[in-house]
XYZ file of C-alpha atoms in Angstrom:
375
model
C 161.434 105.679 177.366
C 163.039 105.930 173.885
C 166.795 106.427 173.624
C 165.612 108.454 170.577
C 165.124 107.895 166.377
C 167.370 106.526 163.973
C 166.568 106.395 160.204
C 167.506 103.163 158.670
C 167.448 103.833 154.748
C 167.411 100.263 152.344
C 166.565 100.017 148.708
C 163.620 97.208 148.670
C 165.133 93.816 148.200
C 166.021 91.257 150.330
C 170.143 92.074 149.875
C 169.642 95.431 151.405
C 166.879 95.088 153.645
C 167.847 92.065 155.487
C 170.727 93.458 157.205
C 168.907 96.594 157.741
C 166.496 94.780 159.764
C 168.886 92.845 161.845
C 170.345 96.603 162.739
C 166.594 97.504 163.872
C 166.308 94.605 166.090
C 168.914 95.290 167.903
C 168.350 98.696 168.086
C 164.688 98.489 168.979
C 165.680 96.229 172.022
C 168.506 98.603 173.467
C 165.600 101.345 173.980
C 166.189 103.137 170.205
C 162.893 103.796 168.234
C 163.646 102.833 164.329
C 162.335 104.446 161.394
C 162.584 102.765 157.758
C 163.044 104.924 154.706
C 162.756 102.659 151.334
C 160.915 102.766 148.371
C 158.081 100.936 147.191
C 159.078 97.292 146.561
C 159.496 97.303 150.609
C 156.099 95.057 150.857
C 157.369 91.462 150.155
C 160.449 91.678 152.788
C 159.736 94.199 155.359
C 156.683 92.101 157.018
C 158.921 91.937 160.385
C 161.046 95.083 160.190
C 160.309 96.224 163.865
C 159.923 100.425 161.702
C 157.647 102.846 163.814
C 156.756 103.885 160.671
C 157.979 103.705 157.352
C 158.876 106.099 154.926
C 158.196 105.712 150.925
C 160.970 108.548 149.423
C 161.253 109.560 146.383
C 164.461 108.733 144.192
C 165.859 107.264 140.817
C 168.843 105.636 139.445
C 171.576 108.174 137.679
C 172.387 106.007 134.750
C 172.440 106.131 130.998
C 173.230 109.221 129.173
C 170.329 110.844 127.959
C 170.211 114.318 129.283
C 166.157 114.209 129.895
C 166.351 111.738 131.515
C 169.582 112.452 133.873
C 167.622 115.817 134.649
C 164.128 114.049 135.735
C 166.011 111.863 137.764
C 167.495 114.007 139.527
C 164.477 116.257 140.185
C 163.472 113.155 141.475
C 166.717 112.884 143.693
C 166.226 116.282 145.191
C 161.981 115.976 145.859
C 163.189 112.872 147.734
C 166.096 114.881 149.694
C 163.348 117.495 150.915
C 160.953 114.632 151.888
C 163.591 112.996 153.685
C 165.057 116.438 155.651
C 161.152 116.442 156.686
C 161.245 113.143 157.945
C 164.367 113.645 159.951
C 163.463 116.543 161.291
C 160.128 115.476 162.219
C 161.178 112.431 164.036
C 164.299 113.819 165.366
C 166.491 111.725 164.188
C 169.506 111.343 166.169
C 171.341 109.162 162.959
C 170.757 108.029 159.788
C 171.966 104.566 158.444
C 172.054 103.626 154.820
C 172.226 100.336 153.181
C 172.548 100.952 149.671
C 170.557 100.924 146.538
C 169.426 104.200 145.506
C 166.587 104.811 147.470
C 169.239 105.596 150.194
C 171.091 108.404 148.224
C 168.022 111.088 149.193
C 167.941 110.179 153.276
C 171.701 110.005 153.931
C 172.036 113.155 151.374
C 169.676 115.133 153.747
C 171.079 113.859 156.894
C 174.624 115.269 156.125
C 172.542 118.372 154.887
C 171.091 119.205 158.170
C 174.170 117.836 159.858
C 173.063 114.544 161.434
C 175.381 112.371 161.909
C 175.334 109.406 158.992
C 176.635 105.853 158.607
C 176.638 103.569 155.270
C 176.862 100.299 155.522
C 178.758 97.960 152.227
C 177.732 94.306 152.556
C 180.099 93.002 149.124
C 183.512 93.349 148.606
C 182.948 96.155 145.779
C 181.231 99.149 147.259
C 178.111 99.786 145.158
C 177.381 103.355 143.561
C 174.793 104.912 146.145
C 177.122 104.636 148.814
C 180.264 105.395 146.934
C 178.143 108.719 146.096
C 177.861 109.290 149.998
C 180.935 108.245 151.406
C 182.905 111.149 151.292
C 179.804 113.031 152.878
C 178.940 110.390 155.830
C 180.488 110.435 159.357
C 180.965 106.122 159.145
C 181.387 103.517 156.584
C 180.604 99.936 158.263
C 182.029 97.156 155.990
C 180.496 93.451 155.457
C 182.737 91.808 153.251
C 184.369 95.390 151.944
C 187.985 95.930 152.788
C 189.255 99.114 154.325
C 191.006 100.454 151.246
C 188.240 99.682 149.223
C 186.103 102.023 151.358
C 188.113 104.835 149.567
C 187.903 106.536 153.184
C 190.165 104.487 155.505
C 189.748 107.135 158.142
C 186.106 106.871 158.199
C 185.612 102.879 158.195
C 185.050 100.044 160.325
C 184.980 96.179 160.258
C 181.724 95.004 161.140
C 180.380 92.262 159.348
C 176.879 91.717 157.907
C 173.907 92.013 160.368
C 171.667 88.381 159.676
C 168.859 88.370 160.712
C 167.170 86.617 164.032
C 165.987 83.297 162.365
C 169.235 82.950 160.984
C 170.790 83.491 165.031
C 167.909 81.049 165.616
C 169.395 78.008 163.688
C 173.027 78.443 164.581
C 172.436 75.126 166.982
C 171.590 73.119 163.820
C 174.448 71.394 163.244
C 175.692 70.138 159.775
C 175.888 66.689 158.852
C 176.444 65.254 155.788
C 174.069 62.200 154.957
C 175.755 58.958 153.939
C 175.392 57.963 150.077
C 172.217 55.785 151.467
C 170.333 58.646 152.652
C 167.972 61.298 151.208
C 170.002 64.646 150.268
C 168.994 67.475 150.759
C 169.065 70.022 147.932
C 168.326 73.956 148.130
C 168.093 76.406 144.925
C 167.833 79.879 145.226
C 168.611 82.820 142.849
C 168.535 86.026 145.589
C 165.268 87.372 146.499
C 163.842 87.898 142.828
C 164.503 84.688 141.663
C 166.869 83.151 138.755
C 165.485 81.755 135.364
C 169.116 79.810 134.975
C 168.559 78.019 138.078
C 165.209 77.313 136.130
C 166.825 75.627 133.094
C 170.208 74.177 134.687
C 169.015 72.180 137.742
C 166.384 70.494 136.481
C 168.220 69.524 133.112
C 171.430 68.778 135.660
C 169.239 66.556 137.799
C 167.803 64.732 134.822
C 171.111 63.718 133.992
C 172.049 62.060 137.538
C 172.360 58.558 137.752
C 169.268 56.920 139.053
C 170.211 55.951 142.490
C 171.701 59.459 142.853
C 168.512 61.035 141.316
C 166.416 58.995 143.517
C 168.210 60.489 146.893
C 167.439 64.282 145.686
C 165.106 66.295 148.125
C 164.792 69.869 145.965
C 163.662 72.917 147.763
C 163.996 75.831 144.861
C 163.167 79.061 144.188
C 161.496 79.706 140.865
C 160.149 82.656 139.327
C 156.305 82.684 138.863
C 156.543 82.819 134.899
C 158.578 79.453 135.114
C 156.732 77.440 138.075
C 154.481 75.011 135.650
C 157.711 73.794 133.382
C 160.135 73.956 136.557
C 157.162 71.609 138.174
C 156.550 69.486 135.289
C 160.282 68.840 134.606
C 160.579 67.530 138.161
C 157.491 65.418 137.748
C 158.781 63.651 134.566
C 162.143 62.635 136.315
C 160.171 61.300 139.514
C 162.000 63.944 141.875
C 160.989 65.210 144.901
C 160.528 69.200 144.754
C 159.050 72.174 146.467
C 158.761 75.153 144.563
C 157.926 78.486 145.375
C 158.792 82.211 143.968
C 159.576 83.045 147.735
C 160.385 80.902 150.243
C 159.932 82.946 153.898
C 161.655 80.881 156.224
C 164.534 80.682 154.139
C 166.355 80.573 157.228
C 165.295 77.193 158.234
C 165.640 76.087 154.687
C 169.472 77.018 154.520
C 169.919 75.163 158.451
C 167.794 71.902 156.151
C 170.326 71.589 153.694
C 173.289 69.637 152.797
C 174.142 71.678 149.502
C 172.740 75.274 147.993
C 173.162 76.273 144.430
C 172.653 79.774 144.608
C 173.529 83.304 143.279
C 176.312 85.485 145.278
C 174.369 88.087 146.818
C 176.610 89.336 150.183
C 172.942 88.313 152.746
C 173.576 84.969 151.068
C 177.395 84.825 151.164
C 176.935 85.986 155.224
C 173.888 83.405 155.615
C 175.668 80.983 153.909
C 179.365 81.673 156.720
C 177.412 81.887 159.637
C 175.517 78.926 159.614
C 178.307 77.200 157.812
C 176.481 74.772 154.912
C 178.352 74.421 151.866
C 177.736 75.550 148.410
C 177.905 75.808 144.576
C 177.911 79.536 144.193
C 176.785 80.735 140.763
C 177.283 84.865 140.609
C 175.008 87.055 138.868
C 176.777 87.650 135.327
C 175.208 91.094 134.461
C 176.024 92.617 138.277
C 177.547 96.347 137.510
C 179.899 96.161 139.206
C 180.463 91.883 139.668
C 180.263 92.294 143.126
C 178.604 88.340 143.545
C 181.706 87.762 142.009
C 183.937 89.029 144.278
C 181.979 88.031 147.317
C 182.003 84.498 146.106
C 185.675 84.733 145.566
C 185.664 85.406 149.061
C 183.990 82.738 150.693
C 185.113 80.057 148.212
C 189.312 80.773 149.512
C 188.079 80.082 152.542
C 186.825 76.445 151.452
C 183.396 76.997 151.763
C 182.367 77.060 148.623
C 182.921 76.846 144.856
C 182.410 79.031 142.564
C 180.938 78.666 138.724
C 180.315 81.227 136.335
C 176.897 81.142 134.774
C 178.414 81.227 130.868
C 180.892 77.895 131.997
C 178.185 75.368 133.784
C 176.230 73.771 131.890
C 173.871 71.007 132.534
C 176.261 68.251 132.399
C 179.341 69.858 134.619
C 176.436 71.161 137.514
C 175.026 67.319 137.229
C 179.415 66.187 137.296
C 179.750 68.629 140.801
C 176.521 67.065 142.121
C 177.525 63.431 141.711
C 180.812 64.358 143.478
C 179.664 66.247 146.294
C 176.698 63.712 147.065
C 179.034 61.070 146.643
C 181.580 62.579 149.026
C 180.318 63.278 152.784
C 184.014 63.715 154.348
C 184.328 66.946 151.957
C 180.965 68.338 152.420
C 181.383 68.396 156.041
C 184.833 69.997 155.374
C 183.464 73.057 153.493
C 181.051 73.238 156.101
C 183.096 74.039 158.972
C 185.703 76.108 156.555
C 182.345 77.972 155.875
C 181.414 78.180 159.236
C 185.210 79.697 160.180
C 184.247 82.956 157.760
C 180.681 83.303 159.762
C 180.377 86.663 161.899
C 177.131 86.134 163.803
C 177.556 88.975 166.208
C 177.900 91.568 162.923
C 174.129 93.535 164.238
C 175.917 94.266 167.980
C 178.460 95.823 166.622
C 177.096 97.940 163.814
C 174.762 99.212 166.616
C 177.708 100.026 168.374
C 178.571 102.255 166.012
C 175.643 103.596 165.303
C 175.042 104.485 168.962
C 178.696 106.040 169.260
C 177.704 108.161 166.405
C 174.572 109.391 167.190
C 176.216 110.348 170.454
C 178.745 112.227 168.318
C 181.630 110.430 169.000
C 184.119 110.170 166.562
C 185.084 106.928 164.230
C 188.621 107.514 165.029
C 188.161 107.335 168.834
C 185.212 104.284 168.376
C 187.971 102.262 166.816
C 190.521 103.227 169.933
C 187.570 102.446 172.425
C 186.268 99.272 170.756
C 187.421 96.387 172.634
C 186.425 93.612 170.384
């Protein structure tokens, strides 16, 4: 029989799903039955989101200045809250767990409405604006890679790490070696789950500019946008490379375990991917993030050791194809920003954000959770 509900609410991409559906594993297998509130992009990454059911609400962003438009969205905002107070009262919800974006501003709003007891979870260092809109209103704030003081509500937070998901738990026995300079290398590009026209234009051009017995060694596995796939395929072709291209790859998983280098944005379900299966990486953060959040979560891998960090505006071609030659050419330090990767990694991040969404729902409070938790 069902412990009860709890109301996971994600925006639709991969960043703020991913964890959320490493939280409903867990859940789902201590006895919990898991709802999903997100919006409509939900299709391409929720195909194994263990949800009962899930829950398209209403919402819209609160930027810009233009008074019409501030006032439709938040008509918007507050049709969504009364869907959502439906939802949770329908399904009894016994908590309500948000992951940012803004399709989780109407769910968590209702659940601290109707007094259920509410948890946000921050995966980057910089707490996003949906959940810096709830956090003075929510019982918890779980951070990922976001500080305690950052929370803005020390009282209220707790150190959990980001929940990865199972086929990431799955390859944590693959162990990282770094192939000698006479062996094929392995090569992984991804720009976050929708994609990166730089990646597009750089590694390709970078590659091209390899020496030949470097150039020859590349195995590329990369994520390109739909709209780019025929030059991304015929650039590869012309330089005699190796490549797989897709716009989504869904076993990215086994991908990252594959590789002996990624060049890839900052997101914080890469960053955590990234740490706890320890491969090393060129990390190239989103330039036009609100907030430079991929920034900051970079930052926080690469003092670590596990990675380096480029902005976009400062790498072009010929300094990605420099980094290449030296990593490729230099086994003893990829295998060193492996393990100093690996040494940031948190695998057991989805245990304990259930425990504290269990502890909650049970109405204990955060301050005796972090007296109680033995970890």
């Amino acid at each position: 029989m069902a412990k009860g509900a709890v109301l996971l609410a994600a925006g639709g991409t991969g960043g703020h799903l991913f964890p959320a559906e490493a939280l409903a594993h867990e859940l789902v297998s201590r006895g919990w039955q898991v709802h999903l509130a997100t919006d409509d992009r939900v299709e391409r990454f929720a195909g194994n989101f263990p949800a009962s059911e899930v829950h398209r609400i209403p919402s819209a962003t609160l930027g810009g200045r233009n008074p019409l438009a501030l006032a439709r969205a938040g008509l918007t905002i507050w049709r969504g809250v009364r869907q959502a107070s439906g939802v949770i009262q329908r399904i009894g919800a016994k908590a309500v767990v948000g992951f940012g974006g803004y399709p989780t501003l109407p769910p968590v709003y209702a659940a601290t409405r109707r007094g259920v007891p509410s948890l946000i979870h921050e995966q980057n260092v910089v707490m996003g604006r949906a959940n810096k809109a709830l956090a003075g209103r929510v019982t918890a704030i779980a951070g990922g890679f976001l500080c305690e003081q950052a929370s803005g509500h020390p009282e209220k937070y707790v150190f959990t790490g980001n929940p990865v998901r199972q086929p990431v738990l799955d390859a944590l026995d693959v162990a990282y070696a770094a192939p000698s300079r006479a062996e094929p290398f392995r090569l992984l590009v991804f720009g976050g789950s929708q994609g990166a026209q730089f990646f597009s234009d750089a590694v390709p051009a970078a590659i091209g500019l390899l020496p030949a017995s470097e150039r020859l060694r590349v195995r590329v596995t990369q994520q390109v946008r739909a709209e780019d796939m025929e030059r991304v395929r015929a650039a590869y072709r012309t330089l005699g490379v190796d490549a797989e291209l897709a716009p989504f790859f869904s076993d990215m998983a086994q991908r990252l375990a594959a590789a002996h280098l990624v060049v890839s944005r900052a997101g914080a379900s890469t960053v955590t991917e990234l740490s706890v299966l320890g491969r090393p990486a060129l990390l190239v953060p989103y330039p036009h993030a609100l907030d430079h959040d991929q920034a900051a979560n970079a930052a926080a891998l690469a003092a670590a050791g596990g990675a380096e960090v480029h902005p976009q505006a400062t790498l072009p071609p010929e300094k990605l194809a420099g980094r290449l030659v030296a990593l490729m050419g230099d086994p003893g330090l990829l295998n060193r920003m492996a393990e100093a990767a690996r040494s940031t990694g948190k695998p057991d991040a989805a245990r304990l954000l259930a425990d504290l969404t269990e502890a909650i729902a049970s109405g204990m409070s955060v301050a005796r959770f972090r007296k109680e938790d033995k970890r």
